Structures are given as C-alpha cells and as structure tokens.
CSV table of C-alpha atoms and ligand atoms in Angstrom, one decimal:
chain,number,residue,atom,x,y,z
L,1,MET,CA,-0.1,-0.1,-0.1
L,2,THR,CA,1.4,3.1,-1.4
L,3,SER,CA,0.7,6.6,-0.2
L,4,ASP,CA,0.6,9.7,-1.9
L,5,GLN,CA,3.2,11.6,-1.7
L,6,ILE,CA,3.5,14.5,0.3
L,7,GLN,CA,5.6,17.8,0.0
L,8,ILE,CA,6.9,19.6,3.0
L,9,ALA,CA,8.4,22.8,2.7
L,10,THR,CA,11.6,23.7,5.3
L,11,THR,CA,12.6,27.7,6.1
L,12,SER,CA,15.8,26.4,8.3
L,13,SER,CA,18.2,23.7,9.8
L,14,LYS,CA,15.9,24.3,13.7
L,15,GLN,CA,12.4,23.5,11.1
L,16,THR,CA,13.8,20.3,9.5
L,17,GLN,CA,14.3,19.1,12.9
L,18,HIS,CA,10.9,20.0,14.2
L,19,LEU,CA,9.8,18.1,12.1
L,20,GLY,CA,12.8,15.3,12.4
L,21,GLN,CA,11.2,15.4,15.7
L,22,LYS,CA,7.3,15.5,15.2
L,23,ILE,CA,8.0,12.0,13.2
L,24,GLY,CA,10.2,10.6,15.8
L,25,SER,CA,7.7,11.0,18.5
L,26,LEU,CA,4.6,9.6,16.4
L,27,ILE,CA,7.2,6.1,15.9
L,28,ARG,CA,6.0,3.6,17.3
L,29,SER,CA,7.1,0.3,16.4
L,30,ALA,CA,10.3,-0.6,14.4
L,31,THR,CA,10.3,1.1,11.5
L,32,ILE,CA,12.6,1.4,8.3
L,33,ILE,CA,13.5,5.3,7.0
L,34,ALA,CA,14.7,5.5,4.0
L,35,LEU,CA,16.7,9.4,2.1
L,36,SER,CA,17.9,10.2,-0.2
L,37,GLY,CA,19.2,13.3,-1.9
L,38,ASP,CA,22.8,15.4,-2.2
L,39,LEU,CA,25.4,16.4,0.6
L,40,GLY,CA,24.2,19.1,2.6
L,41,SER,CA,20.6,18.6,1.5
L,42,GLY,CA,19.7,17.8,5.6
L,43,LYS,CA,19.0,14.2,5.6
L,44,THR,CA,22.3,13.7,9.1
L,45,THR,CA,20.1,16.5,9.7
L,46,LEU,CA,16.0,15.0,9.4
L,47,ILE,CA,17.7,11.9,11.5
L,48,GLN,CA,18.9,14.5,14.2
L,49,GLY,CA,15.0,15.4,14.9
L,50,ILE,CA,14.1,11.5,14.4
L,51,SER,CA,16.6,11.3,17.2
L,52,ARG,CA,14.8,13.9,19.9
L,53,GLY,CA,11.4,12.9,19.4
L,54,LEU,CA,13.3,8.8,19.2
L,55,ASP,CA,14.1,10.0,23.5
L,56,VAL,CA,17.6,9.7,22.3
L,57,PRO,CA,19.3,11.4,25.5
L,58,ALA,CA,20.7,15.1,24.4
L,59,GLU,CA,24.0,13.9,24.8
L,60,TYR,CA,24.4,11.8,21.9
L,61,TYR,CA,24.9,14.0,19.5
L,62,ILE,CA,23.8,12.6,15.8
L,63,THR,CA,27.0,13.5,13.1
L,64,SER,CA,27.2,11.4,9.4
L,65,PRO,CA,29.8,8.2,10.4
L,66,THR,CA,32.8,9.4,8.6
L,67,TYR,CA,34.4,5.7,8.7
L,68,THR,CA,31.4,2.9,10.5
L,69,LEU,CA,28.4,2.9,8.2
L,70,ILE,CA,26.1,2.5,11.5
L,71,ASN,CA,25.6,4.0,14.0
L,72,GLN,CA,23.8,2.6,16.7
L,73,TYR,CA,21.9,5.0,19.5
L,74,PRO,CA,19.9,4.5,23.1
L,75,GLY,CA,16.0,5.9,22.9
L,76,ARG,CA,12.2,4.4,23.2
L,77,LEU,CA,13.4,1.9,20.4
L,78,PRO,CA,17.0,1.5,19.6
L,79,LEU,CA,18.1,3.4,16.9
L,80,PHE,CA,20.0,2.8,13.8
L,81,HIS,CA,21.6,5.1,11.9
L,82,VAL,CA,23.3,3.9,8.0
L,83,ASP,CA,24.8,6.1,6.2
L,84,LEU,CA,25.8,4.8,2.6
L,85,TYR,CA,27.5,7.5,1.0
L,86,ARG,CA,31.0,5.1,1.2
L,87,ILE,CA,29.5,2.3,-0.4
L,88,GLU,CA,30.5,0.1,-3.2
L,89,ASP,CA,28.8,-2.5,-3.3
L,90,SER,CA,25.4,-4.2,-2.6
L,91,GLU,CA,28.1,-7.4,-1.5
L,92,SER,CA,29.0,-4.9,0.8
L,93,LEU,CA,25.4,-4.3,3.2
L,94,HIS,CA,26.1,-7.9,3.9
L,95,ASP,CA,29.5,-6.7,5.4
L,96,ILE,CA,28.3,-3.6,7.7
L,97,GLY,CA,25.5,-5.4,8.8
L,98,LEU,CA,22.8,-4.4,6.8
L,99,TYR,CA,20.8,-7.3,7.5
L,100,ASP,CA,20.9,-8.4,10.9
L,101,ILE,CA,19.7,-4.9,12.2
L,102,LEU,CA,16.9,-5.1,9.3
L,103,GLN,CA,15.7,-8.1,12.0
L,104,GLU,CA,16.0,-6.4,14.5
L,105,ASN,CA,13.2,-4.2,16.5
L,106,GLY,CA,14.4,-0.6,15.8
L,107,VAL,CA,14.4,2.3,13.7
L,108,ILE,CA,16.7,2.1,11.0
L,109,ALA,CA,17.3,6.2,9.2
L,110,ILE,CA,19.0,5.5,6.8
L,111,GLU,CA,21.3,8.1,4.3
L,112,TRP,CA,22.1,7.8,0.7
L,113,ALA,CA,19.0,4.3,0.5
L,114,ASP,CA,18.6,4.7,-3.1
L,115,LYS,CA,22.3,3.5,-3.5
L,116,LEU,CA,19.8,0.0,-1.8
L,117,ASP,CA,18.7,-3.0,-4.4
L,118,GLY,CA,14.5,-2.2,-5.3
L,119,GLY,CA,13.3,-5.3,-3.0
L,120,ILE,CA,15.5,-4.8,0.4
L,121,LEU,CA,12.8,-3.0,2.0
L,122,THR,CA,9.4,-3.6,1.9
L,123,GLU,CA,7.3,-1.4,4.4
L,124,TYR,CA,9.2,1.7,4.8
L,125,ILE,CA,8.9,6.2,4.4
L,126,SER,CA,11.1,7.4,2.1
L,127,ILE,CA,12.0,11.1,2.4
L,128,ALA,CA,13.8,12.5,-0.7
L,129,MET,CA,15.4,16.4,0.1
L,130,ALA,CA,15.8,18.2,-1.6
L,131,PHE,CA,18.1,22.1,-2.1
L,132,VAL,CA,16.1,24.7,-2.6
L,133,SER,CA,18.4,27.2,-1.7
L,134,ASP,CA,20.8,28.2,1.9
L,135,ASP,CA,17.9,27.9,4.3
L,136,SER,CA,15.3,26.2,2.6
L,137,ARG,CA,14.8,22.7,2.0
L,138,LYS,CA,11.9,20.3,0.4
L,139,LEU,CA,11.1,17.3,1.1
L,140,PHE,CA,8.8,14.7,-0.7
L,141,LEU,CA,7.3,11.8,2.1
L,142,THR,CA,6.0,8.9,0.5
L,143,ALA,CA,4.6,5.7,3.0
L,144,TYR,CA,5.1,2.1,2.0
L,145,GLY,CA,2.7,-0.2,3.9
L,146,LEU,CA,0.0,-0.2,6.4
L,147,LYS,CA,1.8,1.7,9.4
L,148,GLU,CA,4.0,3.6,7.5
L,149,ASN,CA,0.9,5.3,6.0
L,150,ASP,CA,-1.3,5.8,9.6
L,151,LEU,CA,2.5,8.0,10.1
L,152,LEU,CA,2.6,10.0,7.5
L,153,LYS,CA,-1.4,10.4,7.7
L,154,LYS,CA,-1.1,11.7,11.9
L,155,LEU,CA,2.2,13.7,10.5
L,156,GLN,CA,-0.4,15.9,8.0
L,157,SER,CA,-3.0,16.2,11.1
L,158,VAL,CA,-0.2,17.7,14.0
X,201,ADP,P1,23.2,15.2,4.5
X,201,ADP,O1,23.3,14.4,5.8
X,201,ADP,O2,21.9,15.3,4.2
X,201,ADP,O3,24.6,16.0,3.7
X,201,ADP,P2,23.1,18.1,6.9
X,201,ADP,O4,21.9,17.4,7.3
X,201,ADP,O5,24.5,16.7,7.2
X,201,ADP,O6,23.4,17.0,5.0
X,201,ADP,O7,23.6,19.0,6.2
X,201,ADP,C1,22.7,20.5,6.2
X,201,ADP,C2,23.4,21.6,5.8
X,201,ADP,O8,22.6,22.3,5.5
X,201,ADP,C3,23.6,21.2,7.7
X,201,ADP,O9,24.7,22.4,7.5
X,201,ADP,C4,22.7,22.7,7.7
X,201,ADP,O10,22.4,23.7,9.2
X,201,ADP,C5,22.2,23.0,6.7
X,201,ADP,N1,21.1,24.3,6.4
X,201,ADP,C6,20.2,25.3,6.4
X,201,ADP,N2,18.8,25.6,6.6
X,201,ADP,C7,18.2,23.7,6.3
X,201,ADP,C8,17.4,23.1,5.9
X,201,ADP,N3,16.4,24.1,6.0
X,201,ADP,N4,17.0,21.9,6.6
X,201,ADP,C9,18.8,21.7,6.4
X,201,ADP,N5,19.8,21.9,6.6
X,201,ADP,C10,19.8,22.4,6.8
X,202,MG,MG1,24.4,13.1,6.0
C-alpha cells in the first residue's frame, strides 16, 4: 500500500529538526526511514530531530559517521543510523551488518538509501530531500506499508 507523496518545505535547519522530531515521536514500533538527497540537503539534520522524538538522550549528537557505516543510539526504540555514502557494492551491505539490523526491533534511518537495490526494503517511509536555497529545503515523503501510511497521515494532522 503506497501513499500519495506529501511535500513539506522547511526554511531553517531548526525547522527540519523539528519535523524530524515530530516523525520520531509518532514512531511506535520498528520503522525504516529511507533518505535520499544530495550532500548538504539535510538528511543528517532530519535524523537529529528523529532521535529527539525517539527520546535518545540529548548527550548523543548525531553526525554523519565518517568511517562507521552504522551507528546505534539508545531511545524508546533503538535507533540505527546508516550512511551508505561510501558503500561500493551491494555485497558489502552484508559486511556492514545491514541485514542483521533489519531483523531487530528498532528504527533504521538510512542515508543514501537510493543505493540499495529495489526490493530489499518492503515497508518503509521514503524521504527525498532537495536543496532549494541556503536555508530552504523541500522534503518529499512517501509511505510504503499500512503503519507507515498511518504515520504520514498523523504527521499531516499535527
Ligand atoms: P546531509 O546529511 O544530507 O549531507 P546535513 O544535514 O549534514 O546534510 O547538512 C545540512 C546542512 O544544511 C547543515 O549545515 C544545516 O545547518 C544546513 N541547513 C540549512 N537550512 C537547512 C534546512 N532547511 N534543513 C536542513 N538543513 C539545513
Ligand atoms: Mg549526512
């Protein structure tokens, strides 16, 4: 079940974080957020907000991992931050442990998710981020799956 695409504009990194926080606070069970968009489009910034909404303690400051490809943070549900920017081929997805964390009952936020082969993810929320100007970004959100659809509906009504 695929939702209509929703578009949200933000005009500051704070607004993007706030949106992420709303998304995080609506998450009740294992959920995958697949992010795409150029460097600097705000993927990591959005995930910082998601971490707040999942009650990850404030002393954890999420940055793009430089060498690690997966970082884990404690929250209401464990948050896995995956960054595939440096991934070379789909075989290394095994090596970095992506398939292992897909089995876990956690929230998985994946930057550069467009590098994944189609079909690896079945139920997820896709968020494509686009640079508009220095402080403005556009986010295009699509839900795949029932509970994912539900979350986007709730997001639009708050
Ligand atoms: P990515 O992970 O996509 O490479 P980052 O979140 O690391 O992007 O970086 C986004 C940069 O753009 C940050 O320096 C952030 O402060 C800045 N920025 C400016 N306006 C926005 C906005 N509306 N949303 C998100 N980031 C913004
Ligand atoms: Mg990033």
